[in-house]
mmCIF file of C-alpha atoms in Angstrom:
data_model
loop_
_atom_site.group_PDB
_atom_site.id
_atom_site.type_symbol
_atom_site.label_atom_id
_atom_site.label_comp_id
_atom_site.label_asym_id
_atom_site.label_seq_id
_atom_site.Cartn_x
_atom_site.Cartn_y
_atom_site.Cartn_z
ATOM 1 C CA MET A 1 82.093 88.246 21.195
ATOM 2 C CA GLU A 2 79.301 88.673 23.737
ATOM 3 C CA SER A 3 79.244 86.674 26.943
ATOM 4 C CA TYR A 4 77.675 83.220 26.894
ATOM 5 C CA ARG A 5 78.197 82.431 30.561
ATOM 6 C CA ASP A 6 74.662 82.942 31.846
ATOM 7 C CA TYR A 7 73.340 80.480 29.271
ATOM 8 C CA TYR A 8 75.375 77.584 30.687
ATOM 9 C CA ARG A 9 75.007 78.310 34.409
ATOM 10 C CA HIS A 10 73.642 75.255 36.286
ATOM 11 C CA LYS A 11 73.305 73.211 33.075
ATOM 12 C CA LEU A 12 74.395 69.558 33.252
ATOM 13 C CA ILE A 13 76.875 69.009 30.421
ATOM 14 C CA LEU A 14 78.584 65.752 29.454
ATOM 15 C CA ILE A 15 81.791 65.959 27.411
ATOM 16 C CA THR A 16 83.493 62.944 25.883
ATOM 17 C CA GLY A 17 87.210 63.443 25.401
ATOM 18 C CA GLY A 18 86.971 65.973 28.220
ATOM 19 C CA SER A 19 90.430 65.319 29.646
ATOM 20 C CA SER A 20 92.485 66.814 26.814
ATOM 21 C CA GLY A 21 92.519 69.226 23.885
ATOM 22 C CA ILE A 22 89.295 70.907 22.819
ATOM 23 C CA GLY A 23 87.234 68.850 25.266
ATOM 24 C CA LYS A 24 89.357 70.017 28.191
ATOM 25 C CA ALA A 25 89.220 73.641 27.029
ATOM 26 C CA LEU A 26 85.427 73.382 26.835
ATOM 27 C CA ALA A 27 85.287 71.897 30.325
ATOM 28 C CA LEU A 28 87.379 74.692 31.821
ATOM 29 C CA LYS A 29 85.295 77.419 30.201
ATOM 30 C CA LEU A 30 82.021 75.746 31.193
ATOM 31 C CA ASP A 31 83.262 75.377 34.757
ATOM 32 C CA GLN A 32 83.963 79.116 34.824
ATOM 33 C CA ALA A 33 80.423 79.673 33.524
ATOM 34 C CA GLY A 34 78.937 77.703 36.420
ATOM 35 C CA ALA A 35 77.941 74.534 34.586
ATOM 36 C CA LYS A 36 77.768 71.084 36.186
ATOM 37 C CA LEU A 37 80.129 68.799 34.311
ATOM 38 C CA VAL A 38 80.590 65.141 33.521
ATOM 39 C CA LEU A 39 83.836 64.290 31.731
ATOM 40 C CA VAL A 40 84.279 60.961 29.960
ATOM 41 C CA ALA A 41 87.590 59.684 28.586
ATOM 42 C CA ARG A 42 89.668 56.518 28.529
ATOM 43 C CA ARG A 43 92.447 57.484 30.948
ATOM 44 C CA MET A 44 91.432 58.131 34.536
ATOM 45 C CA GLU A 45 94.729 59.824 35.394
ATOM 46 C CA LEU A 46 94.084 62.548 32.801
ATOM 47 C CA LEU A 47 90.483 62.884 33.927
ATOM 48 C CA LEU A 48 91.541 63.367 37.539
ATOM 49 C CA ALA A 49 94.151 65.932 36.512
ATOM 50 C CA THR A 50 91.482 67.905 34.654
ATOM 51 C CA GLN A 51 88.980 67.506 37.488
ATOM 52 C CA SER A 52 91.505 69.017 39.902
ATOM 53 C CA LEU A 53 91.347 72.270 37.912
ATOM 54 C CA MET A 54 87.593 72.658 38.333
ATOM 55 C CA ARG A 55 85.960 74.961 40.852
ATOM 56 C CA GLY A 56 82.435 73.595 40.479
ATOM 57 C CA PRO A 57 80.877 70.116 40.400
ATOM 58 C CA CYS A 58 82.641 67.762 38.000
ATOM 59 C CA ARG A 59 82.109 63.994 37.757
ATOM 60 C CA VAL A 60 84.715 61.979 35.848
ATOM 61 C CA ILE A 61 84.068 58.566 34.312
ATOM 62 C CA ALA A 62 86.651 56.381 32.597
ATOM 63 C CA ALA A 63 85.069 54.805 29.515
ATOM 64 C CA ASP A 64 86.027 53.970 25.942
ATOM 65 C CA VAL A 65 83.496 55.607 23.614
ATOM 66 C CA SER A 66 84.120 52.937 20.973
ATOM 67 C CA ASP A 67 82.559 50.403 23.373
ATOM 68 C CA ALA A 68 78.775 50.865 23.310
ATOM 69 C CA LEU A 69 78.307 48.959 26.581
ATOM 70 C CA GLN A 70 80.804 51.158 28.438
ATOM 71 C CA VAL A 71 79.119 54.289 27.092
ATOM 72 C CA ALA A 72 75.639 53.074 28.026
ATOM 73 C CA LYS A 73 76.855 52.270 31.546
ATOM 74 C CA ALA A 74 78.383 55.739 31.905
ATOM 75 C CA ILE A 75 75.222 57.489 30.683
ATOM 76 C CA ASN A 76 73.035 55.381 32.986
ATOM 77 C CA GLU A 77 75.262 56.299 35.922
ATOM 78 C CA VAL A 78 74.953 59.993 35.112
ATOM 79 C CA GLU A 79 71.183 59.888 34.695
ATOM 80 C CA LYS A 80 70.722 57.929 37.924
ATOM 81 C CA ASP A 81 72.953 60.178 40.045
ATOM 82 C CA LEU A 82 72.738 63.604 38.417
ATOM 83 C CA GLY A 83 69.848 63.624 35.954
ATOM 84 C CA VAL A 84 69.533 63.881 32.190
ATOM 85 C CA PRO A 85 72.283 66.004 30.589
ATOM 86 C CA ASP A 86 71.153 69.267 29.053
ATOM 87 C CA ILE A 87 74.010 69.175 26.545
ATOM 88 C CA ILE A 88 76.131 66.325 25.164
ATOM 89 C CA ILE A 89 79.454 67.266 23.533
ATOM 90 C CA ASN A 90 81.166 64.533 21.521
ATOM 91 C CA SER A 91 84.803 65.617 21.555
ATOM 92 C CA ALA A 92 86.568 62.250 21.876
ATOM 93 C CA GLY A 93 88.663 61.555 18.806
ATOM 94 C CA VAL A 94 91.960 60.316 17.422
ATOM 95 C CA ALA A 95 93.913 60.878 14.214
ATOM 96 C CA HIS A 96 96.565 58.822 12.452
ATOM 97 C CA PRO A 97 97.822 60.340 9.186
ATOM 98 C CA GLY A 98 99.885 58.561 6.572
ATOM 99 C CA TYR A 99 99.969 57.534 2.923
ATOM 100 C CA VAL A 100 96.939 55.402 2.108
ATOM 101 C CA GLN A 101 99.091 52.579 0.691
ATOM 102 C CA GLU A 102 101.046 52.402 3.964
ATOM 103 C CA LEU A 103 98.225 52.653 6.502
ATOM 104 C CA PRO A 104 97.050 49.249 7.774
ATOM 105 C CA LEU A 105 93.347 48.463 7.734
ATOM 106 C CA SER A 106 93.419 48.447 11.528
ATOM 107 C CA VAL A 107 93.979 52.231 11.483
ATOM 108 C CA PHE A 108 90.922 52.778 9.277
ATOM 109 C CA ARG A 109 88.845 50.672 11.664
ATOM 110 C CA GLU A 110 90.211 52.486 14.717
ATOM 111 C CA MET A 111 89.318 55.898 13.263
ATOM 112 C CA MET A 112 85.770 54.768 12.547
ATOM 113 C CA GLU A 113 85.321 53.023 15.901
ATOM 114 C CA ILE A 114 86.406 56.018 17.971
ATOM 115 C CA ASN A 115 85.573 59.069 15.868
ATOM 116 C CA TYR A 116 82.346 57.897 14.233
ATOM 117 C CA PHE A 117 80.932 55.038 16.303
ATOM 118 C CA GLY A 118 82.087 56.768 19.478
ATOM 119 C CA THR A 119 79.816 59.651 18.540
ATOM 120 C CA VAL A 120 76.949 57.347 17.567
ATOM 121 C CA ASN A 121 77.312 55.276 20.747
ATOM 122 C CA THR A 122 77.088 58.353 22.962
ATOM 123 C CA VAL A 123 74.121 59.828 21.112
ATOM 124 C CA LYS A 124 72.233 56.540 21.130
ATOM 125 C CA ALA A 125 72.800 56.097 24.876
ATOM 126 C CA ALA A 126 71.784 59.643 25.798
ATOM 127 C CA LEU A 127 68.914 60.109 23.365
ATOM 128 C CA PRO A 128 66.048 58.138 24.998
ATOM 129 C CA SER A 129 65.981 60.329 28.117
ATOM 130 C CA MET A 130 66.411 63.503 26.076
ATOM 131 C CA LEU A 131 63.472 62.477 23.894
ATOM 132 C CA ALA A 132 61.346 61.716 26.940
ATOM 133 C CA ARG A 133 62.128 65.195 28.273
ATOM 134 C CA GLN A 134 61.731 66.750 24.786
ATOM 135 C CA SER A 135 64.745 68.990 25.179
ATOM 136 C CA GLY A 136 68.521 68.956 24.949
ATOM 137 C CA TRP A 137 71.401 69.798 22.656
ATOM 138 C CA ILE A 138 73.995 67.550 20.997
ATOM 139 C CA VAL A 139 77.334 68.891 19.758
ATOM 140 C CA ASN A 140 79.373 66.650 17.436
ATOM 141 C CA ILE A 141 82.949 67.653 16.683
ATOM 142 C CA SER A 142 84.111 66.798 13.179
ATOM 143 C CA SER A 143 87.042 68.562 11.459
ATOM 144 C CA VAL A 144 87.886 70.641 8.412
ATOM 145 C CA ALA A 145 88.994 67.208 7.151
ATOM 146 C CA GLY A 146 85.336 66.259 7.515
ATOM 147 C CA PHE A 147 84.310 68.393 4.536
ATOM 148 C CA ILE A 148 87.565 68.519 2.518
ATOM 149 C CA GLY A 149 89.627 65.459 1.631
ATOM 150 C CA VAL A 150 93.063 66.338 3.020
ATOM 151 C CA PHE A 151 96.234 64.679 1.690
ATOM 152 C CA GLY A 152 97.443 62.079 4.187
ATOM 153 C CA TYR A 153 94.141 61.766 6.036
ATOM 154 C CA THR A 154 92.230 59.048 4.191
ATOM 155 C CA ALA A 155 91.471 57.148 7.402
ATOM 156 C CA TYR A 156 90.789 60.116 9.660
ATOM 157 C CA GLY A 157 88.934 62.148 7.036
ATOM 158 C CA ALA A 158 86.547 59.310 6.238
ATOM 159 C CA SER A 159 85.592 58.994 9.897
ATOM 160 C CA LYS A 160 85.009 62.738 10.211
ATOM 161 C CA PHE A 161 82.969 62.827 6.981
ATOM 162 C CA ALA A 162 80.861 60.095 8.603
ATOM 163 C CA VAL A 163 80.324 62.302 11.657
ATOM 164 C CA ARG A 164 79.165 65.059 9.328
ATOM 165 C CA GLY A 165 76.677 62.782 7.517
ATOM 166 C CA PHE A 166 75.344 61.429 10.798
ATOM 167 C CA SER A 167 74.947 64.937 12.206
ATOM 168 C CA ASP A 168 73.145 66.266 9.130
ATOM 169 C CA ALA A 169 70.523 63.523 9.324
ATOM 170 C CA LEU A 170 70.382 63.723 13.126
ATOM 171 C CA ARG A 171 69.638 67.449 12.998
ATOM 172 C CA ALA A 172 66.722 66.908 10.634
ATOM 173 C CA GLU A 173 65.246 64.081 12.712
ATOM 174 C CA LEU A 174 65.599 65.659 16.141
ATOM 175 C CA LYS A 175 64.596 69.263 15.452
ATOM 176 C CA PRO A 176 60.832 68.480 15.380
ATOM 177 C CA LEU A 177 61.288 66.581 18.659
ATOM 178 C CA GLY A 178 62.741 69.523 20.573
ATOM 179 C CA ILE A 179 66.417 68.541 20.496
ATOM 180 C CA GLY A 180 69.066 70.662 18.802
ATOM 181 C CA VAL A 181 72.239 69.549 17.060
ATOM 182 C CA SER A 182 75.464 71.355 16.209
ATOM 183 C CA ILE A 183 78.425 70.146 14.186
ATOM 184 C CA VAL A 184 81.876 71.682 14.601
ATOM 185 C CA PHE A 185 84.578 71.784 11.913
ATOM 186 C CA PRO A 186 87.788 72.892 13.679
ATOM 187 C CA PRO A 187 90.939 73.567 11.648
ATOM 188 C CA ASP A 188 94.361 72.543 12.997
ATOM 189 C CA THR A 189 94.245 73.138 16.744
ATOM 190 C CA ASP A 190 97.216 73.211 19.111
ATOM 191 C CA THR A 191 96.475 70.058 21.111
ATOM 192 C CA PRO A 192 98.452 66.993 22.271
ATOM 193 C CA GLN A 193 96.690 65.077 19.489
ATOM 194 C CA LEU A 194 98.135 67.417 16.853
ATOM 195 C CA THR A 195 101.603 67.042 18.358
ATOM 196 C CA TYR A 196 101.257 63.283 17.937
ATOM 197 C CA GLU A 197 99.939 63.644 14.382
ATOM 198 C CA ASN A 198 102.928 65.773 13.401
ATOM 199 C CA THR A 199 105.223 62.788 14.034
ATOM 200 C CA LEU A 200 103.290 60.758 11.440
ATOM 201 C CA LYS A 201 102.347 63.243 8.728
ATOM 202 C CA PRO A 202 103.698 62.713 5.204
ATOM 203 C CA PRO A 203 105.884 65.647 4.042
ATOM 204 C CA GLU A 204 103.149 66.846 1.670
ATOM 205 C CA THR A 205 100.700 67.036 4.572
ATOM 206 C CA LYS A 206 103.190 69.017 6.622
ATOM 207 C CA ALA A 207 103.598 71.423 3.711
ATOM 208 C CA LEU A 208 99.833 71.949 3.524
ATOM 209 C CA ALA A 209 99.690 72.486 7.278
ATOM 210 C CA GLY A 210 102.511 75.009 6.992
ATOM 211 C CA ASN A 211 100.254 77.173 4.836
ATOM 212 C CA ALA A 212 97.476 76.997 7.413
ATOM 213 C CA GLY A 213 96.903 78.853 10.653
ATOM 214 C CA LEU A 214 96.775 77.213 14.072
ATOM 215 C CA LEU A 215 94.052 77.889 16.619
ATOM 216 C CA SER A 216 94.300 77.348 20.346
ATOM 217 C CA PRO A 217 91.841 74.943 22.012
ATOM 218 C CA GLU A 218 90.508 77.926 23.951
ATOM 219 C CA GLU A 219 89.667 79.792 20.743
ATOM 220 C CA VAL A 220 87.814 76.769 19.378
ATOM 221 C CA ALA A 221 85.951 76.260 22.667
ATOM 222 C CA GLU A 222 84.930 79.926 22.757
ATOM 223 C CA GLU A 223 83.457 79.698 19.252
ATOM 224 C CA ILE A 224 81.587 76.489 20.088
ATOM 225 C CA LEU A 225 80.020 77.822 23.276
ATOM 226 C CA PHE A 226 79.010 81.116 21.692
ATOM 227 C CA SER A 227 77.491 79.340 18.671
ATOM 228 C CA VAL A 228 75.550 76.751 20.703
ATOM 229 C CA LYS A 229 74.051 79.581 22.754
ATOM 230 C CA LYS A 230 72.957 81.096 19.421
ATOM 231 C CA ARG A 231 71.487 77.680 18.506
ATOM 232 C CA ARG A 232 73.610 77.362 15.363
ATOM 233 C CA TYR A 233 73.953 74.048 13.593
ATOM 234 C CA LEU A 234 77.123 74.774 11.609
ATOM 235 C CA ILE A 235 80.127 75.924 13.667
ATOM 236 C CA LEU A 236 83.336 76.911 11.855
ATOM 237 C CA PRO A 237 85.969 78.133 14.333
ATOM 238 C CA GLY A 238 88.392 80.690 12.939
ATOM 239 C CA ARG A 239 88.467 82.600 9.676
ATOM 240 C CA GLU A 240 90.375 79.901 7.813
ATOM 241 C CA ALA A 241 87.740 77.204 8.419
ATOM 242 C CA LYS A 242 85.048 79.609 7.238
ATOM 243 C CA LEU A 243 87.024 80.450 4.084
ATOM 244 C CA LEU A 244 87.681 76.800 3.266
ATOM 245 C CA TYR A 245 84.004 75.972 3.752
ATOM 246 C CA VAL A 246 82.978 78.751 1.351
ATOM 247 C CA LEU A 247 85.558 77.701 -1.247
ATOM 248 C CA ASN A 248 84.454 74.094 -1.034
ATOM 249 C CA HIS A 249 80.668 74.491 -0.840
ATOM 250 C CA LEU A 250 79.726 77.768 -2.461
ATOM 251 C CA LEU A 251 82.313 78.060 -5.234
ATOM 252 C CA GLY A 252 81.989 74.656 -6.857
ATOM 253 C CA GLY A 253 84.929 72.969 -5.154
ATOM 254 C CA ALA A 254 87.377 75.758 -5.933
ATOM 255 C CA ILE A 255 89.560 74.548 -3.049
ATOM 256 C CA TYR A 256 90.764 71.448 -4.928
ATOM 257 C CA PRO A 257 92.968 73.166 -7.571
ATOM 258 C CA ILE A 258 94.514 75.237 -4.773
ATOM 259 C CA MET A 259 95.299 72.140 -2.701
ATOM 260 C CA ASP A 260 96.658 70.317 -5.752
ATOM 261 C CA LEU A 261 98.984 73.239 -6.486
ATOM 262 C CA LEU A 262 100.268 73.315 -2.893
ATOM 263 C CA ILE A 263 100.899 69.562 -2.955
ATOM 264 C CA HIS A 264 102.664 69.834 -6.348
ATOM 265 C CA ARG A 265 104.947 72.551 -4.984
ATOM 266 C CA ALA A 266 105.656 70.540 -1.842
ATOM 267 C CA ARG A 267 106.616 67.457 -3.856
ATOM 268 C CA ARG A 268 108.905 69.475 -6.125
ATOM 269 C CA LYS A 269 110.609 70.999 -3.098
ATOM 270 C CA LEU A 270 111.088 67.538 -1.560
ATOM 271 C CA GLN A 271 112.567 66.204 -4.792
ATOM 272 C CA HIS A 272 114.935 69.169 -4.929
ATOM 273 C CA ILE A 273 116.095 68.538 -1.351
ATOM 274 C CA LYS A 274 116.599 64.822 -2.001
ATOM 275 C CA GLY A 275 118.508 65.627 -5.170
ATOM 276 C CA GLY A 276 120.891 67.770 -3.176
#
C-alpha cells in the first residue's frame, strides 16, 4: 500500500472517539503523518493518555457526542482557536449485543443516540464552516453490521444501518458543494469495545464471530487513511468485509443462507453440550 503521509501533513483533523480503538489508531497514524489533531471523547483521562503519545499538536476535548450542545461547543472552540477542520472522522461508538427479547428499550435508544445521532450531531455542527469554505471531508464509521443484519445485534445494527443511510444521502448532497464523504464498514476489530461485547454476546453470535477473522485497529486505520486519500466513498477494511459486501449486494443476498446455516450449526452444538 503506497504512502499516504504527505496527504495529511499539516491538515487539521477532528476525530470523535479518538481516545480508544480505531479512533486512537487513526490519531497515532495521523500524528506520525504530521497532521494537527483534535480528539473528542467522553473520558478526559483516556484523552490525556492518548495525547501523551503524540509528537505533534493535539488538542483534546471531553464531550459526549450524543449531546448536540456539547458537540456544538466543542466544534466552536476548535474553529475559534485552530480553524475549520479539513477532515472530520466520526469514530465514537458503542455496542451492546444480546437477544432482542432480552434487550431493554434503553439499549436501543443508547445505540441510536451515540452511534447515529452522535454522527449527525458532529456533522451538523461542523458543516456550516465547511460549506462556507467549500471544502472538507467527512468520514463516518459504520460496521459490517451496518449492511448485514447480524444475529444478536438488533440494537447496534440498526444504529449502524442508520449511519449508512445518513452517509449515502450526505454524500449525494455534499459532493456538488465541494465536500467529500466516506463511510467505513469495519469487520470485528481487536479493540476494548470488542472485549466488552464478548462478555455480552449470545452463544450463536460468538459462533458466528468464531468463523470470522479479526483485524487490528492499525490495519483498519491504514485502510481508512489510504482510501480517504484516494477520495473513495466506500471503505471496506480487510478481505472479509469486502467478501461479505459482495455476497450481500452483488449476489442477491447470498450471505443470508450461509449465516442461517452457521447459526443452525451453533444452536445444535449448544443443545448437544447442554444435553451432556
